[in-house]
Coordinates of C-alpha atoms in Angstrom, one line a residue:
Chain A
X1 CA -23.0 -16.2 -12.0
X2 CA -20.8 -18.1 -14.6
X3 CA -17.5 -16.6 -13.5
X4 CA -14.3 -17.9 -15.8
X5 CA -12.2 -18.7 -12.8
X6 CA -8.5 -19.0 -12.8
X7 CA -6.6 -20.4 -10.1
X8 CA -4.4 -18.3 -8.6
X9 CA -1.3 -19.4 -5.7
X10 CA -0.1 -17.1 -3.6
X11 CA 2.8 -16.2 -3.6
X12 CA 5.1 -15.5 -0.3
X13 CA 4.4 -12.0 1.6
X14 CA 1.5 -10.4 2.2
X15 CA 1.3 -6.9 3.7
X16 CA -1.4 -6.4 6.0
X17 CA -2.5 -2.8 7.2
X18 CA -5.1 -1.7 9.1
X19 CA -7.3 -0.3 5.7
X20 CA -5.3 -1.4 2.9
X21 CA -3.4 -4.7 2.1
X22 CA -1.4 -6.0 -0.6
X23 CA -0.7 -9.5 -2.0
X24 CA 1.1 -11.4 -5.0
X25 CA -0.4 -14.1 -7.1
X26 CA 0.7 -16.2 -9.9
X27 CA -1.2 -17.5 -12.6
X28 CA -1.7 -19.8 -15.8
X29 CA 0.5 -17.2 -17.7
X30 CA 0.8 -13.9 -15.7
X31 CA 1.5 -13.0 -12.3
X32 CA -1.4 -11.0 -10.3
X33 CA -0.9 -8.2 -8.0
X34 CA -3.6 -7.4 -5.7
X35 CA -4.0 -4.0 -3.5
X36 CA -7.0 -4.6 -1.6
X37 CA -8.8 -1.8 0.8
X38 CA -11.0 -3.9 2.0
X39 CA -14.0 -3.7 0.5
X40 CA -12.6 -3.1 -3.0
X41 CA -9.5 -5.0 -4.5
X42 CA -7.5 -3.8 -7.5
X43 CA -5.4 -6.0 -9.6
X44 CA -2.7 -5.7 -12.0
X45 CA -1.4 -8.5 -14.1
X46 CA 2.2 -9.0 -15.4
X47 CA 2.5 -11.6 -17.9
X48 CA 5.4 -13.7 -17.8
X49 CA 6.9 -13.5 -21.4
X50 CA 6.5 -9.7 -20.6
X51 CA 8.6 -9.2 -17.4
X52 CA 11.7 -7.7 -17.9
X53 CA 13.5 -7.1 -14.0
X54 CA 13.2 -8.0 -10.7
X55 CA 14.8 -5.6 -8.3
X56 CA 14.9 -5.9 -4.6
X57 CA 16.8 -3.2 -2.7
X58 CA 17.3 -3.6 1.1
X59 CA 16.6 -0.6 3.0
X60 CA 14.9 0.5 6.0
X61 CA 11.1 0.0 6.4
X62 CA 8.8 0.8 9.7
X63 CA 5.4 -1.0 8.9
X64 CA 3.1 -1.8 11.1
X65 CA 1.0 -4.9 10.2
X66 CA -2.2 -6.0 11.6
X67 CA -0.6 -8.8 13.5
X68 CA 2.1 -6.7 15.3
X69 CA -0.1 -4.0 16.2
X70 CA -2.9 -6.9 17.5
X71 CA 0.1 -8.0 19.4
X72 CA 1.1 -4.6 20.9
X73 CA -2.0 -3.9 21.9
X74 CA -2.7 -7.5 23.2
X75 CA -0.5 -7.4 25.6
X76 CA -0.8 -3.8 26.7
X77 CA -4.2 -4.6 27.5
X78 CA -2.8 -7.9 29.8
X79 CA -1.0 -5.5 31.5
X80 CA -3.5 -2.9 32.3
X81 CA -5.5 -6.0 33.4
X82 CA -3.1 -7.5 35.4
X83 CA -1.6 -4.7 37.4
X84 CA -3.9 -5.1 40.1
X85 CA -4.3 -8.8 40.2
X86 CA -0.7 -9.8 39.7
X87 CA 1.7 -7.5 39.3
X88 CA 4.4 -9.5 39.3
X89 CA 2.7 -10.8 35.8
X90 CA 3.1 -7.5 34.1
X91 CA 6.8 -6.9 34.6
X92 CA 7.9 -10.3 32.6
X93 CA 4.9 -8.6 30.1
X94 CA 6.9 -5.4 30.0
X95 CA 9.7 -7.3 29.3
X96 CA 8.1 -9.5 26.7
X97 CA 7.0 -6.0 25.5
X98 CA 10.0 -4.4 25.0
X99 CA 12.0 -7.8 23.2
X100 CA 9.4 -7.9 20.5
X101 CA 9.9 -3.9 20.0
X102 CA 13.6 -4.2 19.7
X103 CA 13.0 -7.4 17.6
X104 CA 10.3 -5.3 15.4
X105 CA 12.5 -2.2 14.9
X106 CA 16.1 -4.9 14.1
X107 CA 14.1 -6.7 11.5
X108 CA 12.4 -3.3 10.3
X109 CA 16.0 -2.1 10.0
X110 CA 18.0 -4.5 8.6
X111 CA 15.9 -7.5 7.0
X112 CA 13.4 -5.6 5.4
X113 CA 13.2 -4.5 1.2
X114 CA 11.6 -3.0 -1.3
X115 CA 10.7 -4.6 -5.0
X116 CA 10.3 -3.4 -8.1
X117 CA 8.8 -5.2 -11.0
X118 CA 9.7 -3.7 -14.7
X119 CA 7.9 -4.6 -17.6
X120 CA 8.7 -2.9 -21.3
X121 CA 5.6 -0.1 -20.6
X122 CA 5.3 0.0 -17.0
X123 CA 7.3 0.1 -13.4
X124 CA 5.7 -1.3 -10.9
X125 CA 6.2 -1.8 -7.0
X126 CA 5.4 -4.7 -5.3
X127 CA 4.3 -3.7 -2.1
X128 CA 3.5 -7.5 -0.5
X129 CA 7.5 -7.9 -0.5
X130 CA 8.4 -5.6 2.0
X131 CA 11.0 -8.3 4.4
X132 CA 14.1 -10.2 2.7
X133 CA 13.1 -13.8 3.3
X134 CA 10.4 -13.2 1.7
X135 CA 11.0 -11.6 -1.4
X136 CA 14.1 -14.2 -1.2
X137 CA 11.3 -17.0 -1.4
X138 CA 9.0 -15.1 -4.1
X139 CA 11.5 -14.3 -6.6
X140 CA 12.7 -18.2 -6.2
X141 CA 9.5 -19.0 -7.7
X142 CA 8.7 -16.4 -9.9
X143 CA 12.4 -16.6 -11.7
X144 CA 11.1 -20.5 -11.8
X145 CA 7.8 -19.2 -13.2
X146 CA 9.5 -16.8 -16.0
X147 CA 12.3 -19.1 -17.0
X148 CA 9.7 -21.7 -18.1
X149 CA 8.3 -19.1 -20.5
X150 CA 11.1 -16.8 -21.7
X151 CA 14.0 -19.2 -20.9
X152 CA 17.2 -18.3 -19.5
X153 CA 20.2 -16.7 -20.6
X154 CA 23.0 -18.4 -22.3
X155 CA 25.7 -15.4 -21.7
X156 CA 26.0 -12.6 -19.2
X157 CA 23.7 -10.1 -19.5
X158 CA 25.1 -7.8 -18.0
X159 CA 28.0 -6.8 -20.8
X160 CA 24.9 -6.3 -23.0
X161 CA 22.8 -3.9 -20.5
X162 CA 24.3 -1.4 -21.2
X163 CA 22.5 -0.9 -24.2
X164 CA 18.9 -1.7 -23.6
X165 CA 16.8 0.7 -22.0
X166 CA 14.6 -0.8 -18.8
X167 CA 11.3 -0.4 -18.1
X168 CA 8.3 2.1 -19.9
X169 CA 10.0 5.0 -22.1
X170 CA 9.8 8.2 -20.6
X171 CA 10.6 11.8 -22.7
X172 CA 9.8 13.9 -20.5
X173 CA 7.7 14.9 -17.7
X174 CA 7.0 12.9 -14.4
X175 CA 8.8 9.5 -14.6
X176 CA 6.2 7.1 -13.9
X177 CA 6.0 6.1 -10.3
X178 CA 8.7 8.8 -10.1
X179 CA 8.1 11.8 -8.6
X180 CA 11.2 14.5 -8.6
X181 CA 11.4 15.6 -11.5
X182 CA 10.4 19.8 -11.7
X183 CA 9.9 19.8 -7.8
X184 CA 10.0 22.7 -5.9
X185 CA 12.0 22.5 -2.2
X186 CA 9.8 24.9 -0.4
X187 CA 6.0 26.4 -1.3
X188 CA 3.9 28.1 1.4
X189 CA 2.5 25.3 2.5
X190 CA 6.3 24.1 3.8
X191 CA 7.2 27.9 5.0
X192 CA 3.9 27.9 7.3
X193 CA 4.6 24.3 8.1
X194 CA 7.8 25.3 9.3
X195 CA 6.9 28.6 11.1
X196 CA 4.5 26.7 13.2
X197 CA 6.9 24.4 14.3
X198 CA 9.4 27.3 15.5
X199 CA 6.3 29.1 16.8
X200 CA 5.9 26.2 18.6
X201 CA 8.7 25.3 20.2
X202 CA 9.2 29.1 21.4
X203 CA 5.5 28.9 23.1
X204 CA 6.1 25.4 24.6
X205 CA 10.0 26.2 26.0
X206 CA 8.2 29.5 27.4
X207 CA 5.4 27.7 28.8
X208 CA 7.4 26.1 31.6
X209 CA 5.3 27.3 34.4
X210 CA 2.2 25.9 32.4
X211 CA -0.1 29.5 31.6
X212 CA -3.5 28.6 29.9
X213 CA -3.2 31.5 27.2
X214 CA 0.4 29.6 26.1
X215 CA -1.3 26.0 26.1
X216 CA -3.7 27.3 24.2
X217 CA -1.2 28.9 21.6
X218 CA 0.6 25.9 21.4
X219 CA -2.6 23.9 20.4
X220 CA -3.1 26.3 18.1
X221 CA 0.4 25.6 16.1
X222 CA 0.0 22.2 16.5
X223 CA -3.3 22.2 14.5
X224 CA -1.7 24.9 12.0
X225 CA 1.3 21.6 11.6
X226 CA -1.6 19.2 11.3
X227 CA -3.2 21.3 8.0
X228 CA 0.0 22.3 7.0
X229 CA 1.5 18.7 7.1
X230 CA -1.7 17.8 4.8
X231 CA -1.2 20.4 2.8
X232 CA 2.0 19.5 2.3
X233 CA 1.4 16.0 1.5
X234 CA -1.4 16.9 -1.5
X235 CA 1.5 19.3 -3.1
X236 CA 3.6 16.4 -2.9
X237 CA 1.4 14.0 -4.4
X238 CA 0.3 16.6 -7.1
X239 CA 4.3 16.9 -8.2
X240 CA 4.7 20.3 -6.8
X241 CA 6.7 19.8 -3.4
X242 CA 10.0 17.6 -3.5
X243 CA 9.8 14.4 -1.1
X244 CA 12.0 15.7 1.5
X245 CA 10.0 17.7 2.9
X246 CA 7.0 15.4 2.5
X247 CA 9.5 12.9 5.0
X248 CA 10.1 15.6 7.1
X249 CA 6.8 16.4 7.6
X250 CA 6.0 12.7 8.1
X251 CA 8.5 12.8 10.8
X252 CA 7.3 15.5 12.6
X253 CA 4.0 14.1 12.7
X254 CA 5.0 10.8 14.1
X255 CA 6.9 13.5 16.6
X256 CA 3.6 15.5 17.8
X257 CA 1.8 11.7 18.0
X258 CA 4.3 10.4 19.8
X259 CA 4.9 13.0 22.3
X260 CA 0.8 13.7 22.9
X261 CA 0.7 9.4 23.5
X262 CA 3.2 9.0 25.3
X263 CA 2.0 12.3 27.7
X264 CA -0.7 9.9 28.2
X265 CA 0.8 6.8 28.8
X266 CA 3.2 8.6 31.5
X267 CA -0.1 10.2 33.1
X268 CA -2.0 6.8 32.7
X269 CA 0.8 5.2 35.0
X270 CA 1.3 7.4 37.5
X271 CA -2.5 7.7 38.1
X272 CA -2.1 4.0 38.2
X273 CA 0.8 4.3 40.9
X274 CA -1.2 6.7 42.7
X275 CA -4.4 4.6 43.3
X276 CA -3.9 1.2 42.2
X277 CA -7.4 0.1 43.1
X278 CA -9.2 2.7 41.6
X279 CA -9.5 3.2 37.9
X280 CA -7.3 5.1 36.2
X281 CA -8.8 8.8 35.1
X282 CA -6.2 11.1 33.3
X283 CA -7.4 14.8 33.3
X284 CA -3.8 16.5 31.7
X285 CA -3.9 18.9 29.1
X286 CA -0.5 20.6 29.2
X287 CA 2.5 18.6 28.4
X288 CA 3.8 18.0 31.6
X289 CA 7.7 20.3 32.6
X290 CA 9.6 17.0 32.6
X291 CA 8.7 16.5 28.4
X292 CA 8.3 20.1 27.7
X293 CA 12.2 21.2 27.0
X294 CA 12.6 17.5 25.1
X295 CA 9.1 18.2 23.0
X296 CA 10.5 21.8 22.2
X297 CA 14.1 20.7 21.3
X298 CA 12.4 17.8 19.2
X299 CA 10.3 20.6 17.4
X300 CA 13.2 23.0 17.1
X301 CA 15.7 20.4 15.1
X302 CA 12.9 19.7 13.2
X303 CA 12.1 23.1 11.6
X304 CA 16.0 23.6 11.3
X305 CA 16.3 20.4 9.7
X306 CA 13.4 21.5 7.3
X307 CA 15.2 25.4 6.8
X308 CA 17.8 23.4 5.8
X309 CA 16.0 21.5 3.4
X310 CA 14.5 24.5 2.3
X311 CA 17.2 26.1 1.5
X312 CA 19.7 23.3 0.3
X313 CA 20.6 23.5 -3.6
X314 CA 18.9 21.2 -5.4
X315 CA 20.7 18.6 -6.8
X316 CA 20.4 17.7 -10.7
X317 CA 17.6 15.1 -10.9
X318 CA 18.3 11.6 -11.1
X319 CA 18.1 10.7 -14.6
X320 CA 14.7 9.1 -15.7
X321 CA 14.1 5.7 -15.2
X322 CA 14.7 5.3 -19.3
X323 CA 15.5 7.4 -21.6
X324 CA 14.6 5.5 -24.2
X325 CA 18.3 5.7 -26.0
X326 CA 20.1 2.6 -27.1
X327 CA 23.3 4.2 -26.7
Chain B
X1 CA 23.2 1.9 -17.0
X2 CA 19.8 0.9 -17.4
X3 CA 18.9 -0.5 -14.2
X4 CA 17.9 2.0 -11.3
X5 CA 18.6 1.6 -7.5
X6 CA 14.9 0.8 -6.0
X7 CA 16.3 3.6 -3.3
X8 CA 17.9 6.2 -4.7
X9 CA 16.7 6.0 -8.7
X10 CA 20.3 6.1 -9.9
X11 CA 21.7 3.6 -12.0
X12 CA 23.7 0.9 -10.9
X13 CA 26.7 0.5 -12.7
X14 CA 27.7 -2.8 -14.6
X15 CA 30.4 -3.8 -12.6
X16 CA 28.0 -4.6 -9.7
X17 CA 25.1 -5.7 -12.2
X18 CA 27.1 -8.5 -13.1
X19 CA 27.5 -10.1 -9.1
X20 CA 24.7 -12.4 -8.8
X21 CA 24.1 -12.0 -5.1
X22 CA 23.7 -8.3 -4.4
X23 CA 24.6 -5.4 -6.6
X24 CA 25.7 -2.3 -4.0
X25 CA 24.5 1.2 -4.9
X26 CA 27.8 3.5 -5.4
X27 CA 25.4 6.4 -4.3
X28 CA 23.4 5.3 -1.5
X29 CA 25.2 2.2 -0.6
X30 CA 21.9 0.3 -0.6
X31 CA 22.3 -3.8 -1.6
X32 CA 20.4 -5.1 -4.8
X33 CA 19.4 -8.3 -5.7
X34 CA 18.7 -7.9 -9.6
X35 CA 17.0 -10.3 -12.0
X36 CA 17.0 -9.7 -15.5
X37 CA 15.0 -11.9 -18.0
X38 CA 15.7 -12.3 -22.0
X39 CA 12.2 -10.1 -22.1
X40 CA 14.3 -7.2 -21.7
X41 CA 16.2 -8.2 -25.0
X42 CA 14.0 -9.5 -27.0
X43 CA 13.3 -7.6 -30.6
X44 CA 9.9 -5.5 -30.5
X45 CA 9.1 -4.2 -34.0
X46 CA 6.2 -2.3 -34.6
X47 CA 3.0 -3.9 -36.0
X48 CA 2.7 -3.2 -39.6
X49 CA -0.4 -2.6 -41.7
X50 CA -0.2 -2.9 -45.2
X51 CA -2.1 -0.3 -47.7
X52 CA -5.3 -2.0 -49.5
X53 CA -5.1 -2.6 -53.4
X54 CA -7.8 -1.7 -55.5
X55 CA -11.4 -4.5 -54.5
X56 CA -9.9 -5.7 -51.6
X57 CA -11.7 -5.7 -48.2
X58 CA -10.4 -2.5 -46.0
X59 CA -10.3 -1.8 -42.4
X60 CA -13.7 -0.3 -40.9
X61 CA -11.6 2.0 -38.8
X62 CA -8.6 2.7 -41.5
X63 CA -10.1 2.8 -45.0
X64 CA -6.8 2.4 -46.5
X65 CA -5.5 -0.5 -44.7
X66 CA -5.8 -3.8 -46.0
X67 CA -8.2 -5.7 -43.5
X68 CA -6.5 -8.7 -42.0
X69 CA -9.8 -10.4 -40.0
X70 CA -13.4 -9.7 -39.2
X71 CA -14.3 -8.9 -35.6
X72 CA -16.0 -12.2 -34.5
X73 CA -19.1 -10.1 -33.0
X74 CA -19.9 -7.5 -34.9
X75 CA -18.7 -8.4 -38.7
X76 CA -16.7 -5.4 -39.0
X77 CA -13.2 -5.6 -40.8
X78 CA -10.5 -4.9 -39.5
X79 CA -6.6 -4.4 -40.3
X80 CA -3.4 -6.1 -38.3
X81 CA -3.5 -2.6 -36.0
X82 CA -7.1 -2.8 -35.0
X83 CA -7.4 -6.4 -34.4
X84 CA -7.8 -7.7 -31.1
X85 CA -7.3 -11.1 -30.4
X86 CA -8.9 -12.6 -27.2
X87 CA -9.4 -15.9 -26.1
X88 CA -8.9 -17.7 -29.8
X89 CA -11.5 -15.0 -31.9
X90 CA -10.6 -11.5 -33.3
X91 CA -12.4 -8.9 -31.8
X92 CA -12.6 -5.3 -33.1
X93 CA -12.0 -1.9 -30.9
X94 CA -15.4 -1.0 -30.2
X95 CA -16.5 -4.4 -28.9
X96 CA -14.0 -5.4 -27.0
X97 CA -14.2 -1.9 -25.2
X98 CA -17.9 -2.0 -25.1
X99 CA -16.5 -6.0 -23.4
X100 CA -19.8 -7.2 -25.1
X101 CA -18.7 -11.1 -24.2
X102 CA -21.2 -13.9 -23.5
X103 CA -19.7 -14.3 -20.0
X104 CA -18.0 -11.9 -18.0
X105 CA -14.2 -12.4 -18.4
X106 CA -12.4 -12.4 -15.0
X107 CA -9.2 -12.1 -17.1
X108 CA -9.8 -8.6 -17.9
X109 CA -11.3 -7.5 -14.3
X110 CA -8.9 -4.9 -12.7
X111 CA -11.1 -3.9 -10.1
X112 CA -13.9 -5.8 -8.1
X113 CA -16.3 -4.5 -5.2
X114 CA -16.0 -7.3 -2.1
X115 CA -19.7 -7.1 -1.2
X116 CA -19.2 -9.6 1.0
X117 CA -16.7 -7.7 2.8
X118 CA -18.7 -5.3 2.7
X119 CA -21.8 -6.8 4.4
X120 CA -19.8 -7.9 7.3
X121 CA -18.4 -5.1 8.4
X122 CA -21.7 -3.8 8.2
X123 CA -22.8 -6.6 10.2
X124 CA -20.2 -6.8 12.8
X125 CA -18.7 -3.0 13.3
X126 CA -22.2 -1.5 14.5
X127 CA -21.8 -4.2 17.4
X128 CA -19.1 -1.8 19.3
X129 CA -22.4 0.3 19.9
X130 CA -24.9 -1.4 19.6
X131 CA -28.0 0.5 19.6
X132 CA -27.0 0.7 15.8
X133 CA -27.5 -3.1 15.1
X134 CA -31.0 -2.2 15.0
X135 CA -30.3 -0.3 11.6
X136 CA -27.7 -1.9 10.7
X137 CA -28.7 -5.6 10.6
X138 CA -31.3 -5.5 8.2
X139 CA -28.9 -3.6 5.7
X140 CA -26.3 -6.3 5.8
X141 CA -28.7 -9.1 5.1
X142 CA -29.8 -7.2 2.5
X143 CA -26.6 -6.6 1.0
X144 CA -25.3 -9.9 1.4
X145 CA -28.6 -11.2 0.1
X146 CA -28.7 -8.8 -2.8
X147 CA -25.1 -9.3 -3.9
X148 CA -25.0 -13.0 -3.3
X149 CA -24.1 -13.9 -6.8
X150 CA -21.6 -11.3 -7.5
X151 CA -18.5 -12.7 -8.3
X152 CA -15.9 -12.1 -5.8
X153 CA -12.3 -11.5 -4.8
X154 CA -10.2 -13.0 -8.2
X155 CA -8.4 -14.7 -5.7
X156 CA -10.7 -15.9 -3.4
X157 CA -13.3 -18.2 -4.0
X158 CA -15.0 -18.8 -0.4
X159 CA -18.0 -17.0 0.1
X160 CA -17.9 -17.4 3.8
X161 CA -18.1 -13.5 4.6
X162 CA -21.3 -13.2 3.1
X163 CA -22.5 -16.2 5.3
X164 CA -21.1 -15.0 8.9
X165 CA -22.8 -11.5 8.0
X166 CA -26.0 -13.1 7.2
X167 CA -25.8 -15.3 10.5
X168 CA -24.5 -12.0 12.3
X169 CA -27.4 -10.0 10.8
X170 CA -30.4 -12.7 11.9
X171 CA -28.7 -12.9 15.1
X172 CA -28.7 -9.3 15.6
X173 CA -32.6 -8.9 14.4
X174 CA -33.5 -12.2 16.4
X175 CA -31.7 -10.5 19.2
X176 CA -33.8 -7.0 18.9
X177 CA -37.5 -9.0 18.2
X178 CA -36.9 -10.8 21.5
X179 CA -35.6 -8.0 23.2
X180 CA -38.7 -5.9 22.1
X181 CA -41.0 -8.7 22.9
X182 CA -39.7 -9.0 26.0
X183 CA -39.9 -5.4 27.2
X184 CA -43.2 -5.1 25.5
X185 CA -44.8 -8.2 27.3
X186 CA -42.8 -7.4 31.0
X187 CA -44.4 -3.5 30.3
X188 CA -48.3 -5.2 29.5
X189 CA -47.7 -7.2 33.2

């Protein structure tokens, strides 16, 4: 089929998940944003003459691409491979293990951004520029890209931005992209959410000697925190729940997922220390009494943290991304 | 100040704006690099239609605007508000919303359906249990088959997905005719 093709160069970064990626193109005359879930791709075009900002804020992001989890797993599966055949092998893999996850989580911490794009009607954030060097390298060529078509500035602009508003006009409402304006800091989706979490901790700290009637309990909470945390994340999305709470329920998750893998990584090994020449078979379905009293603290700060949350005053929103005043 | 924090949606204030390497957030300390381009000054002024006098040609949509072109498809008038203008012609509303072009434009595309994509994970995913190749393989090289000619990813031009699923797919049913040949035949013996 006769397709009008332009020819598109990508531009630095690309975020790669495990469904959804996101990459930056430029064009003749605009520049092309692509969010792809793999089997569908939307795009987005910004035209040159119409870009007004570029913002890229350092700050703290944990993603996981394709190629670091492919790497993770690579290697854990070396390891479980080669603790039988050379086990020597698998410490310097341990340690090659642990270097990349301290490299991972420095670079997450401290080279890594976010980017905003902001045109006169919309605000838009660039997802494929999530690490500094390169959004460094992608803004080089995009300011190159822009200042060909709207030139560059003869004066500082800053004396003068004062006095322009920035990005799509906003009167009232939900700013666009935004998302705190007439939230609420607790609904009964976060009061059960948290509930289950103090529920939960009390049945796990109680459960020391491991009784089947307070496992089963504590399953019980943790799938009441599984619906809850949903819950919690649709209210968010829908405007009703601040994001605070949306983070902490985040958090908590990561928390229960953690914990439950790492139960069976711990189990996994010992097994494996236990009968190295056998295949490993992990039967545990009670946390064991070493994690219990760290699991129950964990789940304890984390409904006080959320109380808190809960309860805190809540600040007067940030002012909109416009206002649409010239003064 | 006009410019928000990326982190915290406060403004940054002008002082730090005007430092070309990294403008610090006075409330949540983050560092921003900040670009701003003359768009963000430039004069917008609203388009303006002008009333029709008496005989002159009017605006299909506004009846007392003064047309300013003829849609290029349909013949219709139409005024400065209503007038589209795409590649070179002026189009009115309804056809460029009904996107009646000779070709498909790719530079109005905001979303597109990677068939290809599609057919090889059809192709290749059922092979982690495989039993379900036998279904699956004929659907993928029927998708990729059917969908050969839709256009793909803007940004990708290769159509090498939808050939690795069709060679994945004949492999797979070459794989289960031999298979059931051979199991037939070593059953007859």
């Amino acid at each position: 089929m006769a397709d009008a093709r332009q020819r598109y160069h990508k531009l630095p970064g690309r975020r790669r998940g495990i469904v959804s990626s996101a990459s930056l193109w430029t064009g003749a005359d605009h520049l092309l944003s692509v969010r792809s879930d793999r089997f569908q791709e939307q795009y987005k075009r910004f035209y040159f003459r119409d870009i007004q900002a570029i913002v890229i804020t350092k700050v703290p992001r944990y993603l996981v691409s394709t190629r670091a989890l492919a790497t993770g797993a690579l290697l854990l599966i070396a390891i479980l491979f080669l603790r039988v055949r050379a086990p020597g092998l698998t410490n310097w893999l341990w340690l090659s293990l642990t270097v990349l996850t301290a490299v991972w989580i420095y670079v997450c911490a401290a080279h890594s951004c976010t980017c905003r794009l902001y045109t006169a009607v919309s605000r838009e954030d660039l997802p494929s520029l999530y690490r500094t060097w390169t959004a460094r390298k992608a803004l080089a060529e995009m300011e190159r890209r822009i200042a060909q078509v709207q030139g560059t500035f003869t004066e500082s602009w800053a004396e003068a931005a004062d006095f322009r508003p920035l990005g799509p006009e906003v009167a009232s409402g939900r700013a666009p992209g935004g998302s705190r304006v007439a939230m609420r800091s607790r609904t009964l989706a976060s009061d059960i959410f948290l509930a289950s979490l103090v529920a939960d901790a009390v049945a796990v700290m109680w459960n020391i000697p491991a009784k089947p009637l307070l496992t089963g309990l504590s399953a019980g909470f943790t799938a009441l925190q599984l619906v809850s945390a949903i819950w919690i994340f649709v209210q968010h999305y829908r405007g009703i729940l601040r994001s605070a709470m949306q983070r902490l329920a985040m958090v908590a998750l990561l928390f229960i997922g953690g914990a439950m893998y790492s139960q069976e990584f711990f189990d996994a090994l010992e097994a494996a220390r236990k009968q190295p020449q056998r295949p490993v078979v992990v039967s545990s379905h009670a946390l064991p009494a070493s994690i219990r009293p760290v699991y129950s603290a964990g789940l304890a700060l984390l409904a006080i943290v959320g109380v808190v949350l809960s309860f805190k005053s809540i600040e007067p929103e940030p002012p909109p991304v416009t206002t649409g005043q010239t003064g | 100040m006009s410019i928000p924090c990326n982190r915290c949606d406060r403004p940054l204030p002008k002082w730090e704006l005007a430092r070309q390497d990294a403008a610090l957030c006075p409330e949540c300390g983050a560092s921003s690099i900040v670009r701003v381009f003359p768009a963000l000054f430039a004069e917008t002024a609203p388009v303006a239609t002008e009333p029709a006098a008496e005989g002159e040609a009017t605006c299909f949509d506004h009846p007392g605007k003064r047309a300013a072109g003829a849609c290029g498809h349909c013949g219709r008038f139409v005024c400065q508000l209503c007038a589209v203008d795409f590649k070179g012609a002026v189009w009115c509303p309804s056809c460029f919303a009904a996107r009646d072009f000779k070709a498909p434009a790719a530079e109005l595309d905001n979303s597109r359906i990677l068939y290809d994509s599609i057919a090889l994970t059809v192709a290749a995913a059922p092979l982690l249990v495989w039993p379900f190749t036998a279904i699956s393989a004929p659907v993928a090289l029927y998708l990729a088959i059917r969908y050969w000619n839709r256009p793909l990813s803007l940004v990708r031009h290769v159509r090498w997905r939808s050939v690795l699923a069709v060679l994945i797919a004949l492999a797979e049913i070459t794989g289960w005719v031999w298979g059931t040949a051979y199991f037939l035949l070593k059953v007859r013996a």
